[in-house]
CSV table of C-alpha atoms in Angstrom, one decimal:
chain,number,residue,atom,x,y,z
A,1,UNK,CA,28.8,25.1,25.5
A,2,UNK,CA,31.2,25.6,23.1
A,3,UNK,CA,32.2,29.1,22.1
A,4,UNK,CA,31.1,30.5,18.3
A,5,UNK,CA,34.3,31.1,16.4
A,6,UNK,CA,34.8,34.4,15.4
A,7,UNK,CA,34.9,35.2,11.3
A,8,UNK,CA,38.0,36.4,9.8
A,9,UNK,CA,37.7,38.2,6.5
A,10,UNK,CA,37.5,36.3,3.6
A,11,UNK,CA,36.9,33.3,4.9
A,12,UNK,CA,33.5,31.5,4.7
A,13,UNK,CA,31.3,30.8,7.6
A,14,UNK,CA,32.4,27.3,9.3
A,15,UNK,CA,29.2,25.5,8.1
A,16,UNK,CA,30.6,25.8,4.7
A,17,UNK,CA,33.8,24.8,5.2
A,18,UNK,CA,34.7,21.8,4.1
A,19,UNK,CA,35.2,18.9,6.6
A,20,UNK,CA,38.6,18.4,6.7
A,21,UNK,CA,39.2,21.7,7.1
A,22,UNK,CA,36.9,22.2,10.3
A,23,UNK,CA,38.7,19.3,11.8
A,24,UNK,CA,42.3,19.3,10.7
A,25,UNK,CA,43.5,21.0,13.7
A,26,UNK,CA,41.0,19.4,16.3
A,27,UNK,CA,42.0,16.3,18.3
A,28,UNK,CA,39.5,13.8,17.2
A,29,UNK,CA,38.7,10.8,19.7
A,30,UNK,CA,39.2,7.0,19.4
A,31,UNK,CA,37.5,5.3,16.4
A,32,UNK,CA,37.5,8.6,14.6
A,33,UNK,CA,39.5,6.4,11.9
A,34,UNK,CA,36.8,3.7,11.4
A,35,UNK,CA,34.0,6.3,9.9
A,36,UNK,CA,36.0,9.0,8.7
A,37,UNK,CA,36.1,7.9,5.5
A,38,UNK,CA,32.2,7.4,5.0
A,39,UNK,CA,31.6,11.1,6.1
A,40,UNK,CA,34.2,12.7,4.0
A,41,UNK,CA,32.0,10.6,1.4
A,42,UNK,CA,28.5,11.8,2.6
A,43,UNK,CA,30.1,15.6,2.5
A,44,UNK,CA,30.9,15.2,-1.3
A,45,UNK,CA,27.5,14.1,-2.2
A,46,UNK,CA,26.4,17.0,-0.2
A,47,UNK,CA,28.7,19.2,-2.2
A,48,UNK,CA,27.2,17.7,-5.6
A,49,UNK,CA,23.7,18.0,-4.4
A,50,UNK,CA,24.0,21.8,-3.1
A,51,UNK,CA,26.5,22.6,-6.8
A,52,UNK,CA,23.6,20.5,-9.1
A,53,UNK,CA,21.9,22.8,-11.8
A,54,UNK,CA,18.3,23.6,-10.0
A,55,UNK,CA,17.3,24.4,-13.8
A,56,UNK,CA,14.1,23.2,-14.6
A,57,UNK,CA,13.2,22.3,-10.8
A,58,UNK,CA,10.9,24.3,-8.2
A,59,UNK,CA,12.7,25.6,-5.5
A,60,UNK,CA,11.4,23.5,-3.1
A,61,UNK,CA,12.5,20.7,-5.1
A,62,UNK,CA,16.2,21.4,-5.3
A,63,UNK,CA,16.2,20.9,-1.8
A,64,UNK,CA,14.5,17.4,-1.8
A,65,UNK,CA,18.2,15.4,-2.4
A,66,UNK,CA,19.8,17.6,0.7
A,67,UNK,CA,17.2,16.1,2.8
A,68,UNK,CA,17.7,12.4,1.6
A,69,UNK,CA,21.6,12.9,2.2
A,70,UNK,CA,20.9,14.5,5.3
A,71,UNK,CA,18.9,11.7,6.8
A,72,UNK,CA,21.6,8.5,5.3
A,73,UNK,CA,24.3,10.4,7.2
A,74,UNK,CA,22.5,11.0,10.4
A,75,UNK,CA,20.9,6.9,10.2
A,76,UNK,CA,24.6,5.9,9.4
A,77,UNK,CA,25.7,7.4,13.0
A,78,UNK,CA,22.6,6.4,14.3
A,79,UNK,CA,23.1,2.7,13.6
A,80,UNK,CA,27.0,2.4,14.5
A,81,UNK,CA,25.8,4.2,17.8
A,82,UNK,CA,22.6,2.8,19.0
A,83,UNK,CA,22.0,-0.3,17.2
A,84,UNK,CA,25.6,-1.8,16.6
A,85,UNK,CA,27.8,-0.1,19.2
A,86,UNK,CA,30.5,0.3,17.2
A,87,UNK,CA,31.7,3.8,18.3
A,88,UNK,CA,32.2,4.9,21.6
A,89,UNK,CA,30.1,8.3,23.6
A,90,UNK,CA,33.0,10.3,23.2
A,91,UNK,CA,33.0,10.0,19.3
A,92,UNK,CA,29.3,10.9,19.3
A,93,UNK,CA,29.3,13.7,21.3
A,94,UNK,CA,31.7,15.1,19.0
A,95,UNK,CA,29.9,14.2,16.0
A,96,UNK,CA,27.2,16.6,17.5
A,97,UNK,CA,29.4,19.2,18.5
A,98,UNK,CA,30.8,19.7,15.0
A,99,UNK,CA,27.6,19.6,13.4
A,100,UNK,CA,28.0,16.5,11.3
A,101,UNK,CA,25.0,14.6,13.6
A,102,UNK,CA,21.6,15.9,13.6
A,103,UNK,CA,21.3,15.3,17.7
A,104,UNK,CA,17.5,16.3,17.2
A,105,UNK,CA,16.8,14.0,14.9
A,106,UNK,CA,18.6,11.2,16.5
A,107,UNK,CA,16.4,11.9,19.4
A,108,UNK,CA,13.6,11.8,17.3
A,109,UNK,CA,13.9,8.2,16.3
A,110,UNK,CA,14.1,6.7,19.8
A,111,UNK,CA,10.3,7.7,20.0
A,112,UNK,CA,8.3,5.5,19.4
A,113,UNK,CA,6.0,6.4,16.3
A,114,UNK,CA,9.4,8.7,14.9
A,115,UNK,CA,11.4,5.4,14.3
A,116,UNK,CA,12.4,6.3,10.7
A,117,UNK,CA,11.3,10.0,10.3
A,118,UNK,CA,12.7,12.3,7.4
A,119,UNK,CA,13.2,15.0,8.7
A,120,UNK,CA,12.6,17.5,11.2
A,121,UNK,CA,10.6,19.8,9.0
A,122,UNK,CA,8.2,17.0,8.4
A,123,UNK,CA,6.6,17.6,12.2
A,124,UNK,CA,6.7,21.5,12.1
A,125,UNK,CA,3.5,22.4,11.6
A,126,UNK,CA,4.0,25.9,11.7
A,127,UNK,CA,5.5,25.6,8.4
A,128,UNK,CA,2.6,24.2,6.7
A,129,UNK,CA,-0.9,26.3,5.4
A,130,UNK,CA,-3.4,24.4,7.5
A,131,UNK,CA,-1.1,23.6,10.6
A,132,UNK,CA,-0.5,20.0,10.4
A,133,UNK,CA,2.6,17.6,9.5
A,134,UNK,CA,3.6,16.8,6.4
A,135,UNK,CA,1.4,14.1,3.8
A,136,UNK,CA,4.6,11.9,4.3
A,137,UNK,CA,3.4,11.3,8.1
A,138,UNK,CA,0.3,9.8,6.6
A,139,UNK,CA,0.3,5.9,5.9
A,140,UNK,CA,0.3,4.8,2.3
A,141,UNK,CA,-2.7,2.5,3.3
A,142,UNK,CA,-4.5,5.2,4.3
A,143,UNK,CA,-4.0,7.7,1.3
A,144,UNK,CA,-6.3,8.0,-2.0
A,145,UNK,CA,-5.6,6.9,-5.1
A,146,UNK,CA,-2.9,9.6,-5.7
A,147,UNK,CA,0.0,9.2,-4.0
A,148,UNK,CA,2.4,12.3,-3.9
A,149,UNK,CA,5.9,13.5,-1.9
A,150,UNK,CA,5.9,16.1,0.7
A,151,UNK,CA,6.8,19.4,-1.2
A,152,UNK,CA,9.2,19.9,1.8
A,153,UNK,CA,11.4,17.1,1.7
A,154,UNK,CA,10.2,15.2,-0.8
A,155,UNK,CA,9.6,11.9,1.2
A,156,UNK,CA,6.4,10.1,0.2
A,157,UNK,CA,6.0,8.1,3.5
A,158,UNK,CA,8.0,7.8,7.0
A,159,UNK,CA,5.9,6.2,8.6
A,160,UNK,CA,4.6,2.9,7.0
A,161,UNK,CA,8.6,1.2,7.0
A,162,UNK,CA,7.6,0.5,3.4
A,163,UNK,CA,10.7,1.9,2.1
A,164,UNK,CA,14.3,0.0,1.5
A,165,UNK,CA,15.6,-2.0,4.5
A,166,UNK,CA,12.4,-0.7,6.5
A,167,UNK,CA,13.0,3.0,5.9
A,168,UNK,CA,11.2,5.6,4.5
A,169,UNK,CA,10.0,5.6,0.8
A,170,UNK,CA,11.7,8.5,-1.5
A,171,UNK,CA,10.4,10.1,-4.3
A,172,UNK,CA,13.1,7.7,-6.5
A,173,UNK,CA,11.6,5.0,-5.2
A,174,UNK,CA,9.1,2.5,-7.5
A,175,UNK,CA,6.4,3.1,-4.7
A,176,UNK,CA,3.7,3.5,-7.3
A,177,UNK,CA,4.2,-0.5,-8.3
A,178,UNK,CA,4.7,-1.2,-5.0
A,179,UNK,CA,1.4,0.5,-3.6
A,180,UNK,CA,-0.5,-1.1,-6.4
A,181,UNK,CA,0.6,-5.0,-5.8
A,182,UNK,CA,0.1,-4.3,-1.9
A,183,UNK,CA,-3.4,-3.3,-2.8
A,184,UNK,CA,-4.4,-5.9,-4.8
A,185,UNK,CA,-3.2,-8.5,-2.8
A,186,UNK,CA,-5.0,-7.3,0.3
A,187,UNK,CA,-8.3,-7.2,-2.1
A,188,UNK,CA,-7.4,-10.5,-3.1
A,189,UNK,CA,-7.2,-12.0,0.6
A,190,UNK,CA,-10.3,-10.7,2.0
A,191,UNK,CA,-11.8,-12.1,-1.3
A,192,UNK,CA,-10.4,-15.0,-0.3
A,193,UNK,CA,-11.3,-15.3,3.3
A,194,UNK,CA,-15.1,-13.9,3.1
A,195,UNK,CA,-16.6,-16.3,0.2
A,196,UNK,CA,-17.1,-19.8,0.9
A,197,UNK,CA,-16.1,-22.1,-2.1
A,198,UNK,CA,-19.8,-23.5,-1.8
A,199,UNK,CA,-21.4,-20.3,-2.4
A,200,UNK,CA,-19.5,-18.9,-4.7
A,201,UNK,CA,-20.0,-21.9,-7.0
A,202,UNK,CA,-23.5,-21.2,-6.3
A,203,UNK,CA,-23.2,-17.4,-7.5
A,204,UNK,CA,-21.3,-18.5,-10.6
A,205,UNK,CA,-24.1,-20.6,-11.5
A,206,UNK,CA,-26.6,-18.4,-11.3
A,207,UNK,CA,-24.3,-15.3,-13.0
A,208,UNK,CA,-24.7,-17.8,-16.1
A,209,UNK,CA,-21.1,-19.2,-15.2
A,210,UNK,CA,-22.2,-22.1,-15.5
A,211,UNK,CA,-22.7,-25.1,-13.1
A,212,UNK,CA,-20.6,-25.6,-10.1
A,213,UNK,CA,-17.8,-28.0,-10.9
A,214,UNK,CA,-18.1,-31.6,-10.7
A,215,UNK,CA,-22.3,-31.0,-10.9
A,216,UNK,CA,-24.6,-32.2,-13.4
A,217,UNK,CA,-28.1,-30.8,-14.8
A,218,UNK,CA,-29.7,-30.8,-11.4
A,219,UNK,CA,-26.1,-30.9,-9.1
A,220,UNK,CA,-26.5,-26.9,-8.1
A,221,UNK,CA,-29.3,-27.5,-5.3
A,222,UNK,CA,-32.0,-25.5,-6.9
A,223,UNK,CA,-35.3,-26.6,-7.6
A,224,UNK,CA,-36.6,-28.5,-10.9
A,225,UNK,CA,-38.9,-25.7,-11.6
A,226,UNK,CA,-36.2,-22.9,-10.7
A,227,UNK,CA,-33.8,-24.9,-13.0
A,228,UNK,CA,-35.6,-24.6,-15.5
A,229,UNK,CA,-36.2,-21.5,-16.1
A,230,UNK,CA,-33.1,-20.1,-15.7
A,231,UNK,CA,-32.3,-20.7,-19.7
A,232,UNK,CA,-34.8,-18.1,-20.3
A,233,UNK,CA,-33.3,-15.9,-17.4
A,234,UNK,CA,-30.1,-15.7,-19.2
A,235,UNK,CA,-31.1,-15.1,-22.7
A,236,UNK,CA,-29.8,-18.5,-23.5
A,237,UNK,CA,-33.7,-19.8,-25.0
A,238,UNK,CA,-35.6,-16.9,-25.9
A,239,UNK,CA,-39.2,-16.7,-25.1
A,240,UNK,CA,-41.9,-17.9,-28.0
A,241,UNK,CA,-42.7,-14.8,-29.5
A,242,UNK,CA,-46.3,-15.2,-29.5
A,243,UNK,CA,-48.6,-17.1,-27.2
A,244,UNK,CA,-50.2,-18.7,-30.4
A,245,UNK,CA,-46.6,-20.2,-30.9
A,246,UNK,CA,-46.2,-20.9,-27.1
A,247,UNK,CA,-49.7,-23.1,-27.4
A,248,UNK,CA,-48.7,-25.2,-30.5
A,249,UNK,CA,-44.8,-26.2,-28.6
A,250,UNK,CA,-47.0,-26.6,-25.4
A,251,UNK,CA,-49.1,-29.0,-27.1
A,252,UNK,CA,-46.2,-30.8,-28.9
A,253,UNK,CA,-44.1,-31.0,-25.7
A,254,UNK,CA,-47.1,-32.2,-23.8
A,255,UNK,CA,-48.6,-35.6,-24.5
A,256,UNK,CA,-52.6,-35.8,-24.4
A,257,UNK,CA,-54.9,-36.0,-21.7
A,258,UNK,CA,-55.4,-39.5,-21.6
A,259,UNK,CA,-51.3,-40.7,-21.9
A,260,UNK,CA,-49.8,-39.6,-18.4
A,261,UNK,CA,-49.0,-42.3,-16.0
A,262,UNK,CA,-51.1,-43.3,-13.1
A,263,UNK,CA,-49.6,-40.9,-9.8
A,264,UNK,CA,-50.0,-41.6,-6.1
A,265,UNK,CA,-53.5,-42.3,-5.0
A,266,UNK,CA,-54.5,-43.0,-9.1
A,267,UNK,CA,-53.9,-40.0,-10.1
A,268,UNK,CA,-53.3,-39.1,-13.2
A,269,UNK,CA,-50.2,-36.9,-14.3
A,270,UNK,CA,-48.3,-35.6,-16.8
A,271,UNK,CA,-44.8,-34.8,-16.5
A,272,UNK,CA,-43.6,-30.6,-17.4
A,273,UNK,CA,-40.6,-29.0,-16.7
A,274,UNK,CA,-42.5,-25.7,-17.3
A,275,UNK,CA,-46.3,-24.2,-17.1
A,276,UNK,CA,-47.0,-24.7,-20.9
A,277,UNK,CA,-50.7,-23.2,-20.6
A,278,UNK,CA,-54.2,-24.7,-19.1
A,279,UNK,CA,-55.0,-27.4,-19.7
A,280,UNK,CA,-59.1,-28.4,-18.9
A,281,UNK,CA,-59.3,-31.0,-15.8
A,282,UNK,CA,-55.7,-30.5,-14.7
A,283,UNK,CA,-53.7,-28.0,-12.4
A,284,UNK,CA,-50.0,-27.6,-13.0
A,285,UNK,CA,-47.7,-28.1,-9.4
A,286,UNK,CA,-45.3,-29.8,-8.1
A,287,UNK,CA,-46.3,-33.1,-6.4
A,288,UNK,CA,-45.4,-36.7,-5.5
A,289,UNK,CA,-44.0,-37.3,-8.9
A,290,UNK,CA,-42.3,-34.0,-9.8
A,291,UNK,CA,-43.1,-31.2,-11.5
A,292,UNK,CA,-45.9,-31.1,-14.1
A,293,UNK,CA,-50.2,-31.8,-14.7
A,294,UNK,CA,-52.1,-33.3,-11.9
A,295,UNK,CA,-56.3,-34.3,-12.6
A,296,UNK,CA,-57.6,-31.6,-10.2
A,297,UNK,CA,-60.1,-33.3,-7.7
């Protein structure tokens, strides 16, 4: 383990020293050139972050781009290390050593289920009121209607791989659009898969759509009688408003006893879409020739 340096007055702790101070007298190993640039970069947007005017903000919220910046340094070692080999063992383990990687985190994301936490503080649950992890540890899919960042770090999910490039979603990022189209075209697929075109042509129809496409008066497989009198079921004919009324159209619409045409077996019968009263000798039904007035025997 390496020794803690000792503090000489009137100098500030080594944490907050800048970079190339720390390391300007330390031998630094092979490929130190490569990414020495990109660090120097991540330690002035640090600087900026830590410097920017909390006025306005909560406290907790000041502290929201540190963790962003912390995690983009720590993933940009993580990936010339792990995933694209690009810098040797040495070079990390002096990374680590001078506090520039987060080795705990690192570990974290070669678990599997930890693959693109935010942060540390995100899984201490002794730093939360009812001892659990942060909302941010929560899939989007599986949140209400509200979605909101962890006060911590503000991170609104690292654990869905919703975010940019597969990582976690900030609270810059358009998640709210994002979680809104996802939704609706997940609503719109199990629409999709559970209704058969067949019968829900046959729903339309009887909604007061209209008929199925490519059907005709009797094209929707319902019955004549059924047919009917879905006109009145829909408000489309109103009802006769009196049965004196309903009489008289009954009488108009039907033709007289002795005019119907000679049925099966010589009966007589008179064709009706609809029972348009009673009518002495007949019975209204649905027989041989359709719907309408049979002689009753």
């Amino acid at each position: 383990r390496a020794p803690t340096p000792r503090r000489v007055a009137g100098r500030p702790p080594p944490s907050a020293m800048s970079l190339r101070v720390r390391l300007a007298s330390k031998r630094k190993p092979e490929g130190w050139s490569t990414i020495e640039s990109a660090l120097y970069e991540f330690e002035d947007r640090m600087r900026e972050a830590i410097n920017d005017p909390h006025d306005g903000k909560r406290k907790a919220e000041s502290q929201w781009p540190i963790h962003r910046l912390h995690w983009e340094r720590n993933r940009y070692v993580y990936d010339l290390y792990y995933k694209q080999g690009k810098i040797s063992r040495e070079l990390y383990d002096f990374l680590v050593r001078e506090k520039i990687a987060d080795a705990a985190l690192i570990s974290k994301w070669r678990k599997p289920g930890y693959e693109i936490l935010c942060s540390m503080a995100a899984i201490q649950k002794g730093s939360t009121n009812f001892g659990t992890t942060s909302i941010c540890r929560v899939p989007l899919a599986q949140r209400g209607s509200q979605i909101m960042p962890s006060v911590q770090t503000g991170c609104v999910s690292c654990v869905s791989g919703d975010g940019i490039d597969g990582g976690p979603v900030w609270w810059t990022d358009p998640y709210t659009a994002w979680a809104a189209k996802k939704k609706a075209d997940k609503k719109q697929k199990r629409a999709e898969a559970t209704i058969d075109p067949e019968v829900e042509a046959r729903l339309k129809a009887l909604r007061g759509a209209g008929p199925p496409d490519g059907a005709g008066g009797g094209g929707s497989g319902l019955d004549d009688d059924v047919e009917a009198r879905l006109p009145t079921l829909r408000g489309d004919a109103p009802p006769p408003s009196s049965g004196a009324q309903a009489a008289a159209g009954a009488a108009c619409a039907l033709p007289p006893p002795g005019a119907g045409r000679g049925g099966v077996g010589g009966g007589e019968f008179m064709p009706s879409p609809t029972f348009a009263g009673a009518r002495p000798g007949f019975v209204f039904k649905k027989g041989p020739n359709g719907v309408g007035y049979y002689t009753d025997r």
